[in-house]
Short mmCIF file of C-alpha atoms and ligand atoms in Angstrom, two decimals:
data_model
loop_
_atom_site.label_atom_id
_atom_site.label_comp_id
_atom_site.label_asym_id
_atom_site.label_seq_id
_atom_site.Cartn_x
_atom_site.Cartn_y
_atom_site.Cartn_z
CA MET A 1 -5.75 9.44 34.14
CA THR A 2 -6.99 10.68 30.76
CA SER A 3 -4.95 9.63 27.71
CA ILE A 4 -5.00 10.72 24.10
CA LEU A 5 -5.01 7.96 21.50
CA TRP A 6 -3.58 9.24 18.22
CA PHE A 7 -4.87 7.14 15.30
CA ARG A 8 -2.65 7.17 12.22
CA ARG A 9 -2.44 4.05 10.02
CA ASP A 10 -4.11 1.78 12.58
CA LEU A 11 -7.84 2.38 12.10
CA ARG A 12 -8.97 -0.55 14.23
CA LEU A 13 -10.11 -1.31 17.76
CA SER A 14 -8.98 -4.94 17.96
CA ASP A 15 -5.30 -5.84 18.35
CA ASN A 16 -4.66 -2.19 19.07
CA ARG A 17 -1.90 -1.98 21.66
CA ALA A 18 -2.03 1.81 21.85
CA LEU A 19 -5.75 1.66 22.63
CA ALA A 20 -5.28 -1.12 25.18
CA ALA A 21 -2.60 0.90 26.98
CA ALA A 22 -4.74 4.05 26.98
CA CYS A 23 -7.85 2.17 28.19
CA ALA A 24 -5.89 0.57 31.03
CA ALA A 25 -5.14 4.04 32.42
CA GLY A 26 -8.68 5.50 32.33
CA PRO A 27 -10.66 7.79 29.99
CA VAL A 28 -9.51 7.97 26.36
CA VAL A 29 -9.67 10.81 23.83
CA PRO A 30 -9.23 9.26 20.36
CA VAL A 31 -7.99 11.71 17.72
CA PHE A 32 -7.12 11.68 14.04
CA ILE A 33 -5.02 14.60 12.83
CA ARG A 34 -5.12 15.89 9.28
CA ASP A 35 -1.58 17.22 9.05
CA ALA A 36 0.58 17.98 6.03
CA ARG A 37 1.36 14.29 5.62
CA VAL A 38 -2.30 13.46 5.20
CA ASP A 39 -2.73 16.32 2.75
CA ALA A 40 0.17 14.91 0.71
CA LEU A 41 -1.54 11.55 0.15
CA GLY A 42 -2.66 10.58 -3.35
CA ALA A 43 -6.27 10.98 -4.45
CA ALA A 44 -7.34 7.33 -4.01
CA ALA A 45 -5.52 6.91 -0.70
CA LYS A 46 -7.23 10.02 0.65
CA TRP A 47 -10.64 8.74 -0.40
CA ARG A 48 -9.91 5.38 1.18
CA LEU A 49 -8.79 7.12 4.36
CA GLU A 50 -12.03 9.11 4.45
CA VAL A 51 -14.26 6.04 4.29
CA GLY A 52 -12.01 4.26 6.78
CA LEU A 53 -12.36 7.16 9.22
CA GLU A 54 -16.16 7.07 8.86
CA LYS A 55 -16.15 3.41 9.86
CA LEU A 56 -13.74 3.97 12.73
CA ALA A 57 -15.81 6.86 14.09
CA ALA A 58 -18.96 4.70 14.00
CA ALA A 59 -17.18 1.81 15.78
CA LEU A 60 -15.97 4.19 18.51
CA GLU A 61 -19.48 5.62 18.99
CA GLN A 62 -20.78 2.08 19.54
CA ARG A 63 -18.39 1.78 22.47
CA GLY A 64 -19.39 5.05 24.10
CA SER A 65 -16.45 6.92 22.61
CA ARG A 66 -15.92 9.41 19.82
CA LEU A 67 -13.35 10.24 17.14
CA ILE A 68 -12.05 13.78 17.48
CA LEU A 69 -10.94 15.18 14.13
CA ARG A 70 -8.53 18.09 14.07
CA ALA A 71 -6.48 19.63 11.25
CA GLY A 72 -3.08 21.25 11.73
CA PRO A 73 0.53 20.43 12.59
CA ALA A 74 0.40 17.31 14.79
CA LEU A 75 2.28 18.78 17.74
CA GLU A 76 0.07 21.88 17.84
CA VAL A 77 -3.06 19.74 17.76
CA LEU A 78 -1.80 17.40 20.48
CA ASP A 79 -0.68 20.33 22.64
CA GLY A 80 -4.12 21.87 22.29
CA LEU A 81 -5.87 18.63 23.21
CA VAL A 82 -3.61 18.08 26.21
CA ALA A 83 -4.51 21.57 27.46
CA GLU A 84 -8.24 21.09 26.81
CA THR A 85 -8.59 17.60 28.29
CA GLY A 86 -5.90 17.51 30.97
CA ALA A 87 -4.53 14.31 29.38
CA ARG A 88 -1.24 13.12 30.86
CA ALA A 89 -0.34 10.60 28.15
CA VAL A 90 -0.43 10.27 24.37
CA HIS A 91 -0.33 6.82 22.73
CA TRP A 92 0.23 5.88 19.10
CA HIS A 93 1.49 3.06 16.88
CA ARG A 94 4.87 3.49 15.27
CA LEU A 95 5.38 4.33 11.62
CA TYR A 96 8.73 3.84 9.93
CA ASP A 97 9.21 6.26 7.03
CA PRO A 98 11.82 8.96 7.65
CA GLN A 99 9.36 11.88 7.81
CA ALA A 100 7.11 10.12 10.32
CA ILE A 101 10.10 9.11 12.45
CA ASP A 102 11.37 12.68 12.46
CA ARG A 103 7.94 14.15 13.31
CA ASP A 104 7.26 11.61 16.03
CA LYS A 105 10.66 12.08 17.69
CA LYS A 106 10.09 15.84 17.91
CA ILE A 107 6.60 15.30 19.31
CA LYS A 108 7.88 12.85 21.90
CA THR A 109 10.54 15.26 23.09
CA ALA A 110 8.13 18.22 23.21
CA LEU A 111 5.44 16.30 25.12
CA LYS A 112 7.92 14.88 27.59
CA ALA A 113 9.27 18.38 28.24
CA LYS A 114 5.73 19.23 29.40
CA ASP A 115 5.61 16.16 31.58
CA VAL A 116 3.17 14.37 29.30
CA SER A 117 4.18 10.80 28.62
CA ALA A 118 4.42 9.87 24.93
CA GLU A 119 4.22 6.14 24.22
CA SER A 120 4.80 4.66 20.78
CA HIS A 121 3.72 1.03 20.33
CA PRO A 122 4.51 -1.68 17.79
CA GLY A 123 1.53 -2.81 15.71
CA HIS A 124 2.00 -1.92 12.05
CA LEU A 125 4.46 -4.76 11.43
CA LEU A 126 5.12 -8.29 12.59
CA ASN A 127 8.77 -7.56 13.32
CA GLU A 128 10.21 -4.21 14.31
CA PRO A 129 12.86 -3.40 11.67
CA TRP A 130 15.72 -3.17 14.18
CA THR A 131 14.97 -6.56 15.69
CA VAL A 132 16.03 -8.54 12.62
CA GLU A 133 19.80 -8.68 12.18
CA THR A 134 22.21 -10.69 10.09
CA GLY A 135 24.94 -12.72 11.79
CA SER A 136 27.26 -9.74 11.46
CA GLY A 137 24.78 -7.40 13.13
CA SER A 138 23.73 -5.66 9.92
CA PHE A 139 20.33 -5.43 8.21
CA TYR A 140 19.08 -7.80 5.50
CA LYS A 141 19.29 -6.83 1.84
CA VAL A 142 17.95 -10.09 0.43
CA TYR A 143 14.50 -11.49 1.09
CA THR A 144 15.06 -15.24 1.57
CA PRO A 145 17.49 -14.99 4.53
CA PHE A 146 15.17 -12.36 6.04
CA TRP A 147 12.27 -14.79 5.73
CA LYS A 148 14.32 -17.57 7.32
CA ALA A 149 15.28 -15.29 10.20
CA VAL A 150 11.69 -14.44 11.10
CA ARG A 151 9.44 -17.28 9.95
CA ASP A 152 9.54 -19.13 13.27
CA ARG A 153 9.12 -16.08 15.45
CA ASP A 154 5.96 -15.86 17.48
CA PRO A 155 4.43 -12.39 17.31
CA GLY A 156 2.24 -13.24 20.31
CA ALA A 157 -1.53 -13.48 20.45
CA SER A 158 -3.52 -10.58 19.07
CA LEU A 159 -5.58 -8.50 21.48
CA SER A 160 -9.35 -8.49 21.46
CA GLU A 161 -11.20 -5.21 21.18
CA PRO A 162 -12.35 -3.39 24.31
CA GLY A 163 -16.06 -3.45 25.22
CA GLN A 164 -16.73 0.10 26.34
CA ILE A 165 -14.11 2.84 26.15
CA ALA A 166 -14.20 5.28 29.07
CA ALA A 167 -15.07 8.82 27.94
CA PRO A 168 -13.51 12.01 29.30
CA GLU A 169 -15.67 14.28 31.48
CA ARG A 170 -16.03 16.75 28.63
CA TRP A 171 -15.44 16.01 24.97
CA PRO A 172 -13.22 18.50 23.14
CA ASP A 173 -14.59 20.09 19.95
CA ARG A 174 -14.10 18.27 16.71
CA GLU A 175 -14.12 19.14 13.05
CA ALA A 176 -16.50 17.48 10.58
CA LEU A 177 -15.07 14.85 8.25
CA SER A 178 -17.25 16.12 5.42
CA ASP A 179 -15.60 19.55 5.72
CA TRP A 180 -12.21 18.01 5.06
CA GLN A 181 -13.35 16.85 1.60
CA LEU A 182 -10.71 14.18 1.50
CA SER A 183 -12.19 12.60 -1.60
CA ARG A 184 -12.40 15.81 -3.61
CA ALA A 185 -9.40 14.90 -5.76
CA MET A 186 -11.12 11.69 -6.94
CA ARG A 187 -13.72 13.77 -8.79
CA ARG A 188 -16.18 11.65 -10.71
CA GLY A 189 -14.39 8.34 -10.14
CA ARG A 190 -15.20 8.24 -6.44
CA ASP A 191 -18.50 6.37 -6.54
CA ILE A 192 -17.21 3.86 -9.05
CA VAL A 193 -14.15 3.04 -6.96
CA ALA A 194 -16.39 2.85 -3.87
CA GLY A 195 -18.42 0.08 -5.51
CA HIS A 196 -15.33 -2.13 -5.42
CA HIS A 197 -14.64 -1.69 -1.71
CA ALA A 198 -15.91 -2.76 1.68
CA PRO A 199 -13.99 -0.49 4.07
CA GLY A 200 -13.63 -0.80 7.81
CA GLU A 201 -12.43 -3.19 10.47
CA ALA A 202 -15.51 -5.43 10.46
CA ALA A 203 -15.23 -5.93 6.69
CA ALA A 204 -11.50 -6.64 7.10
CA GLN A 205 -12.25 -9.38 9.61
CA ASP A 206 -14.89 -10.86 7.30
CA ARG A 207 -12.50 -10.82 4.37
CA LEU A 208 -9.75 -12.49 6.41
CA ALA A 209 -12.12 -15.16 7.70
CA GLY A 210 -13.53 -15.81 4.20
CA PHE A 211 -10.06 -16.02 2.67
CA VAL A 212 -8.71 -18.36 5.34
CA GLU A 213 -11.76 -20.57 4.92
CA ALA A 214 -12.02 -20.64 1.13
CA GLY A 215 -8.86 -19.23 -0.47
CA LEU A 216 -5.84 -19.95 1.66
CA GLU A 217 -5.38 -23.61 0.78
CA ARG A 218 -5.12 -22.89 -2.94
CA TYR A 219 -3.20 -19.63 -2.54
CA GLY A 220 -0.07 -21.22 -4.02
CA GLU A 221 -1.76 -22.04 -7.34
CA GLY A 222 -4.28 -19.21 -7.30
CA ARG A 223 -2.09 -16.23 -6.52
CA ASN A 224 -0.98 -15.66 -10.10
CA ASP A 225 -4.38 -16.14 -11.69
CA VAL A 226 -5.02 -12.50 -12.51
CA ALA A 227 -8.69 -13.00 -13.39
CA GLY A 228 -9.45 -15.12 -10.34
CA ASP A 229 -9.94 -14.26 -6.72
CA GLY A 230 -6.88 -16.19 -5.59
CA THR A 231 -5.23 -13.65 -3.31
CA SER A 232 -6.39 -12.30 0.01
CA ARG A 233 -7.23 -8.73 -1.11
CA LEU A 234 -6.24 -7.60 2.35
CA SER A 235 -3.77 -4.94 1.26
CA ASP A 236 -6.09 -1.94 1.77
CA TYR A 237 -6.90 -3.14 5.26
CA LEU A 238 -3.26 -3.73 6.12
CA ALA A 239 -2.16 -0.40 4.64
CA LEU A 240 -4.65 1.54 6.77
CA GLY A 241 -4.36 -0.76 9.75
CA GLU A 242 -8.01 -1.84 9.71
CA LEU A 243 -6.45 -5.27 10.11
CA SER A 244 -3.22 -5.89 12.00
CA PRO A 245 -0.56 -8.04 10.34
CA ARG A 246 -0.57 -10.09 13.52
CA GLN A 247 -4.24 -10.98 13.02
CA ALA A 248 -3.52 -12.13 9.46
CA TRP A 249 -0.41 -14.03 10.58
CA GLU A 250 -2.23 -15.72 13.46
CA ALA A 251 -5.07 -16.95 11.23
CA ALA A 252 -2.74 -18.33 8.55
CA ARG A 253 -0.22 -19.74 11.01
CA ARG A 254 -2.94 -21.88 12.56
CA ARG A 255 -3.58 -23.36 9.12
CA VAL A 256 0.13 -24.04 8.60
CA GLU A 257 0.13 -25.98 11.84
CA GLU A 258 -2.84 -27.97 10.50
CA GLY A 259 -0.69 -28.86 7.46
CA SER A 260 -1.89 -26.32 4.88
CA LYS A 261 0.69 -25.72 2.14
CA GLY A 262 -1.02 -22.65 0.71
CA ALA A 263 -0.91 -20.97 4.09
CA GLU A 264 2.88 -20.93 4.17
CA GLY A 265 2.97 -19.12 0.80
CA PHE A 266 0.67 -16.48 2.25
CA LEU A 267 2.86 -16.03 5.34
CA ARG A 268 5.79 -15.43 2.99
CA GLN A 269 3.88 -12.58 1.34
CA LEU A 270 3.13 -11.01 4.70
CA ILE A 271 6.84 -11.12 5.39
CA TRP A 272 7.54 -9.33 2.08
CA ARG A 273 5.66 -6.45 3.67
CA ASP A 274 7.87 -6.55 6.76
CA PHE A 275 10.93 -6.80 4.49
CA ALA A 276 9.90 -3.65 2.61
CA TYR A 277 9.64 -1.81 5.93
CA HIS A 278 12.95 -3.26 7.11
CA LEU A 279 14.60 -1.84 4.00
CA MET A 280 12.85 1.51 4.22
CA TYR A 281 13.86 1.88 7.85
CA HIS A 282 17.52 1.00 7.29
CA THR A 283 17.88 2.65 3.87
CA PRO A 284 15.27 5.43 3.66
CA HIS A 285 16.56 6.51 0.25
CA LEU A 286 14.58 3.50 -1.02
CA LEU A 287 11.66 5.95 -1.22
CA SER A 288 13.29 8.60 -3.34
CA ASP A 289 16.54 7.52 -5.01
CA ASN A 290 17.99 4.55 -6.81
CA TRP A 291 18.75 2.11 -4.05
CA ARG A 292 21.73 0.63 -5.90
CA ASP A 293 24.80 2.67 -6.61
CA GLY A 294 25.54 3.45 -10.22
CA TRP A 295 21.95 3.73 -11.44
CA ASP A 296 21.76 7.53 -11.49
CA GLU A 297 23.40 7.49 -14.91
CA PHE A 298 20.84 5.19 -16.43
CA GLY A 299 19.21 7.89 -18.53
CA TRP A 300 15.55 7.20 -17.87
CA GLN A 301 13.01 9.72 -19.15
CA THR A 302 11.54 11.66 -16.28
CA ASP A 303 8.67 13.71 -17.75
CA PRO A 304 5.43 12.55 -16.06
CA GLY A 305 3.36 14.46 -18.63
CA SER A 306 4.85 13.14 -21.90
CA ASP A 307 2.42 11.68 -24.44
CA ASP A 308 3.79 8.19 -23.91
CA VAL A 309 3.49 8.38 -20.13
CA LEU A 310 -0.04 9.71 -20.49
CA ALA A 311 -0.87 6.74 -22.71
CA TRP A 312 0.50 4.39 -20.04
CA LYS A 313 -1.57 6.07 -17.34
CA GLN A 314 -4.70 5.90 -19.48
CA GLY A 315 -4.30 2.26 -20.47
CA ARG A 316 -3.61 3.17 -24.11
CA THR A 317 -0.11 1.79 -24.70
CA GLY A 318 -1.60 -0.60 -27.26
CA VAL A 319 -0.41 -3.61 -25.22
CA ASP A 320 -3.56 -5.32 -23.98
CA PHE A 321 -2.29 -6.85 -20.76
CA VAL A 322 -0.64 -3.58 -19.69
CA ASP A 323 -3.67 -1.49 -20.59
CA ALA A 324 -6.16 -3.82 -18.89
CA ALA A 325 -4.15 -3.63 -15.66
CA MET A 326 -3.86 0.17 -15.72
CA ARG A 327 -7.62 0.37 -16.05
CA GLU A 328 -8.22 -2.15 -13.29
CA MET A 329 -6.27 0.21 -11.03
CA TYR A 330 -8.14 3.30 -12.19
CA VAL A 331 -11.54 1.70 -11.61
CA THR A 332 -10.89 -0.27 -8.43
CA GLY A 333 -7.90 1.40 -6.76
CA ARG A 334 -6.15 -1.95 -6.80
CA MET A 335 -4.15 -4.05 -9.22
CA HIS A 336 -3.12 -7.68 -9.16
CA ASN A 337 0.50 -8.20 -8.04
CA ARG A 338 1.42 -10.00 -11.28
CA THR A 339 0.17 -7.12 -13.42
CA ARG A 340 1.78 -4.53 -11.11
CA MET A 341 5.07 -6.14 -12.08
CA ILE A 342 4.19 -6.20 -15.77
CA VAL A 343 3.07 -2.57 -16.07
CA ALA A 344 6.10 -1.47 -14.04
CA SER A 345 8.44 -3.45 -16.25
CA TYR A 346 6.81 -2.05 -19.39
CA LEU A 347 7.18 1.53 -18.15
CA THR A 348 10.75 1.28 -16.88
CA LYS A 349 12.16 -1.09 -19.50
CA HIS A 350 10.18 -1.00 -22.76
CA MET A 351 9.42 2.71 -22.39
CA LEU A 352 12.61 3.63 -20.49
CA VAL A 353 10.71 5.91 -18.12
CA HIS A 354 11.99 6.48 -14.58
CA TRP A 355 10.43 4.25 -11.90
CA LYS A 356 9.61 7.38 -9.87
CA VAL A 357 7.07 8.43 -12.52
CA GLY A 358 5.30 5.10 -12.06
CA LEU A 359 5.65 5.18 -8.28
CA ASP A 360 3.94 8.59 -8.17
CA TRP A 361 1.07 7.47 -10.40
CA PHE A 362 0.51 4.38 -8.27
CA ALA A 363 0.57 6.58 -5.16
CA ASP A 364 -2.20 8.67 -6.69
CA CYS A 365 -4.35 5.76 -7.87
CA LEU A 366 -3.94 2.96 -5.33
CA THR A 367 -6.30 2.60 -2.40
CA ASP A 368 -3.78 0.21 -0.83
CA TRP A 369 -0.92 2.66 -1.29
CA ASP A 370 1.88 1.87 1.08
CA PRO A 371 5.15 3.82 1.06
CA ALA A 372 7.46 0.87 1.63
CA ASN A 373 5.69 -1.74 -0.54
CA ASN A 374 5.28 0.67 -3.41
CA ALA A 375 8.89 1.84 -3.41
CA MET A 376 10.29 -1.65 -3.02
CA GLY A 377 7.98 -2.96 -5.77
CA TRP A 378 9.02 -0.28 -8.25
CA GLN A 379 12.73 -0.49 -7.54
CA TRP A 380 12.62 -4.28 -7.58
CA VAL A 381 11.08 -4.31 -11.05
CA ALA A 382 13.23 -1.48 -12.41
CA GLY A 383 16.44 -3.24 -11.38
CA SER A 384 17.70 -0.39 -9.21
CA GLY A 385 16.42 -1.86 -5.96
CA PRO A 386 17.35 -4.37 -3.29
CA ASP A 387 17.03 -8.03 -4.19
CA ALA A 388 15.98 -6.71 -7.59
CA ALA A 389 14.84 -8.57 -10.65
CA PRO A 390 17.93 -8.67 -12.88
CA TYR A 391 17.76 -5.92 -15.47
CA PHE A 392 17.93 -8.35 -18.37
CA ARG A 393 14.67 -9.90 -17.15
CA VAL A 394 12.28 -7.86 -19.26
CA PHE A 395 8.73 -9.12 -18.81
CA ASN A 396 7.06 -9.79 -22.16
CA PRO A 397 3.43 -8.77 -21.55
CA ASP A 398 2.13 -11.02 -24.34
CA THR A 399 3.86 -14.13 -23.03
CA GLN A 400 2.79 -13.20 -19.51
CA ALA A 401 -0.82 -12.86 -20.72
CA GLU A 402 -0.70 -16.31 -22.34
CA LYS A 403 0.50 -17.76 -19.07
CA PHE A 404 -1.56 -15.88 -16.52
CA ASP A 405 -4.66 -14.87 -18.51
CA PRO A 406 -4.83 -17.70 -21.05
CA ASP A 407 -8.51 -17.21 -21.91
CA GLY A 408 -8.34 -13.42 -21.97
CA VAL A 409 -10.91 -13.09 -19.18
CA TYR A 410 -8.94 -10.35 -17.39
CA ARG A 411 -8.25 -8.37 -20.56
CA ARG A 412 -11.90 -8.49 -21.63
CA ARG A 413 -12.97 -7.48 -18.14
CA TRP A 414 -11.04 -4.22 -18.35
CA LEU A 415 -10.69 -3.30 -22.04
CA ALA A 416 -13.88 -2.13 -23.77
CA GLU A 417 -12.46 -1.15 -27.14
CA GLY A 418 -13.04 -3.77 -29.80
CA GLN A 419 -15.77 -5.62 -27.87
CA ALA A 420 -19.34 -5.58 -29.23
CA SER A 421 -20.82 -5.70 -25.71
CA PRO A 422 -18.15 -4.75 -23.22
CA PRO A 423 -18.76 -5.79 -19.62
CA ARG A 424 -19.73 -3.25 -16.97
CA THR A 425 -16.22 -3.21 -15.48
CA ALA A 426 -14.63 -2.16 -18.79
CA LEU A 427 -17.22 0.60 -19.27
CA GLN A 428 -16.74 1.92 -15.75
CA PHE A 429 -13.30 3.15 -16.76
CA PHE A 430 -14.87 5.66 -19.14
CA GLU A 431 -17.25 6.85 -16.44
CA ALA A 432 -14.42 7.25 -13.95
CA VAL A 433 -11.85 9.15 -16.04
CA PRO A 434 -11.85 12.94 -16.42
CA GLU A 435 -13.76 14.20 -19.45
CA ARG A 436 -10.71 16.12 -20.63
CA TRP A 437 -9.05 12.79 -21.45
CA GLY A 438 -11.59 12.53 -24.29
CA LEU A 439 -11.78 8.72 -24.25
CA ALA A 440 -14.70 6.59 -25.44
CA PRO A 441 -15.33 2.83 -25.38
CA ASP A 442 -15.74 2.67 -29.15
CA ASP A 443 -12.36 4.30 -29.83
CA PRO A 444 -10.03 2.10 -31.90
CA ARG A 445 -7.31 0.33 -29.92
CA PRO A 446 -4.05 2.25 -30.36
CA ALA A 447 -0.98 0.72 -32.00
CA PRO A 448 1.74 -0.25 -29.47
CA ILE A 449 3.88 2.73 -28.40
CA VAL A 450 6.88 0.52 -28.89
CA SER A 451 6.95 -3.03 -30.21
CA LEU A 452 7.79 -5.59 -27.57
CA ALA A 453 10.89 -6.78 -29.42
CA GLU A 454 12.19 -3.26 -30.05
CA GLY A 455 11.49 -2.19 -26.47
CA ARG A 456 13.38 -5.16 -25.11
CA THR A 457 16.39 -4.56 -27.36
CA ARG A 458 16.44 -0.87 -26.43
CA ALA A 459 16.24 -1.67 -22.71
CA LEU A 460 19.07 -4.18 -22.87
CA ALA A 461 21.22 -1.75 -24.86
CA ALA A 462 20.61 0.96 -22.23
CA TYR A 463 21.66 -1.48 -19.53
CA GLU A 464 24.82 -2.42 -21.44
CA ARG A 465 25.69 1.30 -21.70
CA LEU A 466 25.20 1.69 -17.95
CA LYS A 467 27.41 -1.31 -17.21
CA SER A 468 30.16 -0.16 -19.52
CA GLY A 469 29.95 3.41 -18.18
CA GLN A 470 29.28 5.04 -21.58
C1 FAD B 1 5.30 -1.97 -8.70
C2 FAD B 1 4.62 -2.49 -7.45
C3 FAD B 1 3.97 -1.61 -6.59
C4 FAD B 1 3.34 -2.06 -5.42
N1 FAD B 1 2.71 -1.17 -4.60
C5 FAD B 1 2.11 -1.60 -3.46
C6 FAD B 1 1.47 -0.68 -2.58
O1 FAD B 1 1.48 0.54 -2.77
N2 FAD B 1 0.82 -1.20 -1.48
C7 FAD B 1 0.82 -2.55 -1.19
O2 FAD B 1 0.25 -2.96 -0.18
N3 FAD B 1 1.46 -3.42 -2.00
C8 FAD B 1 2.09 -3.00 -3.12
N4 FAD B 1 2.71 -3.92 -3.94
C9 FAD B 1 2.80 -5.33 -3.52
C10 FAD B 1 1.64 -6.26 -3.97
O3 FAD B 1 1.40 -6.10 -5.33
C11 FAD B 1 0.35 -6.03 -3.19
O4 FAD B 1 0.61 -6.03 -1.80
C12 FAD B 1 -0.68 -7.15 -3.48
O5 FAD B 1 -0.97 -7.16 -4.85
C13 FAD B 1 -1.93 -6.90 -2.68
O6 FAD B 1 -2.90 -7.85 -2.96
P1 FAD B 1 -3.38 -8.89 -1.88
O7 FAD B 1 -3.70 -8.19 -0.60
O8 FAD B 1 -4.46 -9.71 -2.48
O9 FAD B 1 -2.04 -9.74 -1.67
P2 FAD B 1 -1.76 -11.20 -1.12
O10 FAD B 1 -1.05 -11.94 -2.19
O11 FAD B 1 -2.95 -11.83 -0.55
O12 FAD B 1 -0.68 -10.93 0.03
C14 FAD B 1 -1.05 -10.65 1.39
C15 FAD B 1 -0.39 -9.38 1.86
O13 FAD B 1 1.02 -9.50 1.82
C16 FAD B 1 1.63 -8.27 1.46
N5 FAD B 1 2.32 -8.43 0.17
C17 FAD B 1 2.01 -9.26 -0.84
N6 FAD B 1 2.90 -9.15 -1.85
C18 FAD B 1 3.78 -8.21 -1.46
C19 FAD B 1 4.92 -7.62 -2.07
N7 FAD B 1 5.37 -8.00 -3.27
N8 FAD B 1 5.58 -6.65 -1.40
C20 FAD B 1 5.18 -6.26 -0.16
N9 FAD B 1 4.10 -6.78 0.46
C21 FAD B 1 3.41 -7.73 -0.19
C22 FAD B 1 0.49 -7.26 1.28
O14 FAD B 1 0.32 -6.55 2.48
C23 FAD B 1 -0.69 -8.16 0.98
O15 FAD B 1 -1.92 -7.58 1.32
C24 FAD B 1 3.36 -3.46 -5.12
C25 FAD B 1 4.00 -4.34 -6.00
C26 FAD B 1 4.62 -3.88 -7.16
C27 FAD B 1 5.31 -4.85 -8.08
#
C-alpha cells in the first residue's frame, strides 16, 4: 500500500515514527507543503526552512526516495497527491498550536471521508501535552511540579533511520525549491547568517554528539557564560525537527545514569520546551494575549515602528549588553538565552513596550523560532505569563553584563562602534542590515534611550498603577 508522508517540523529520517509507519506499509511519497502557514513564517525561519529542506531532499535521494514539494492549501495538495499516487494513507507528526490543530483535524476528517487513513504520530515533544496532569486532573501552570511529574518517564528508545525507502511506481510532479524563494525576505543578510549555521540532520547528530562529549558535563556552570560555547546550540535542530527531543533526551539521560551533574541541568531545559508546549496546548491564548488576567490595562506602547523600538531592533539603545545581543541575533539568527531575557526585559520594562512587539521581531529574526518557546519566553519576562518572573524583577543590563560577560568579550564581539579594529562578527552586522538603516561601524555609540535607573522606576510605577487599578 502506498502512503504519503507529510513532513512539517520533523525534517529528519531517524526517530521518525511517521516515516517508520509509512515504510512498514510499502512505497512512500514524502511531501512538504508550502501552505499559508509556511508563508507566514518570519524571514530567518523561512531561510532556515529552505536550507533544511535542501538537506532533507538530499538525504531522501540517498535512500532511493524523493521530496515532493507542492504549494497550496494542505488539504487540496494532499487530495491531489492521493488521486495521483493511489495512496491509501497519510502520515504526519503532530503539532500543537491552535491553527495547526484546527487544520489537521479538518484534514483528518476529509481524508477519512474518502476512505484514506490519516495517522498523526507523536514525535515533536517528549510528553504529549494531555498526558501530564496534576493530582486534580488539570494542567500544570508552574514549571517545577511539571518537571517532577515527567523527569522519570521513559520516552522509549529512539528509532534508527530506514536504509532504503520504497518508491512509488511513478513519482508525482514536484515544484522546485528555488522557485519558492523562501529566503527572499532575508535580502543581503542571508549569506552572513548562513555562515553561522550547519543545517540538516547529519549536522544535528554531530552537534549532539560533540556537545554530549565535550559540553554536557559543564553545562551547569557554562550555560550562562554568554561569550562561551556552554550550551548545546540544538534549538534550530529541535525547532525544525532535524533532531528529535527523544534523541537529545536519550543521549543526556545516559550521562545522568553515569553520574553526570551537568546532564540533569540539560534535561531540565529540554523539559522547559515540553512545558511551553503544554501551556500552549492548554491555554492557546499564550500566543496572542496576556496569559494572566488583569494585564490588558498595563498601558504598554504598541507601535512596532516607533523610533525607540527601531533603536532596540537595530542594537542602538545605547545599552551595550542589550545592543550586542540584538546584533548577535541579526547576524546569526540566534541569541543566548541569558541575553534573550535581558533584551526582553529592557523592551518590556525599561522601554514599556508591549511584549508582542518583541515577540514579532524575534519571530522575524530567529532561525530557531518556535511558537511555544518564544511566546512563553516573552510572557515570562514581561510578567504577564505563566510561572512568570515577578514584575518587580527588572534586569539591570549593566549588572548582568558584569556577571555574565565580565571581560566584555561578548560585547566586543558584537559591537563595532568605538573599537579601533572591530572583529569580523561585529562588522558583519553592517553587511547584513538593509542599507536604508544608514548605519556604519564608525558611528558614535548612541546615548541610552532611557537611563537604567529611570527606566526601572518608571516600570515599577506602571506596575503599581496596574495593581491599584488606576
Ligand atoms: C524572550 C525569549 C524568547 C525565546 N524564543 C525562543 C524561540 O523562539 N525558540 C526556542 O527554541 N527557544 C526560545 N527561547 C528559549 C531559549 O532561549 C532557547 O531555547 C535557547 O537559548 C536555545 O539555545 P540552546 O539550544 O543552546 O539551549 P540549551 O541551553 O542547550 O537547551 C537545550 C534545549 O532546551 C530547550 N530550551 C532551553 N531553554 C529553554 C527555555 N527557556 N524555554 C523553552 N525551551 C528551552 C531548547 O529547545 C534548547 O535547544 C526564548 C527565550 C526567551 C527568554
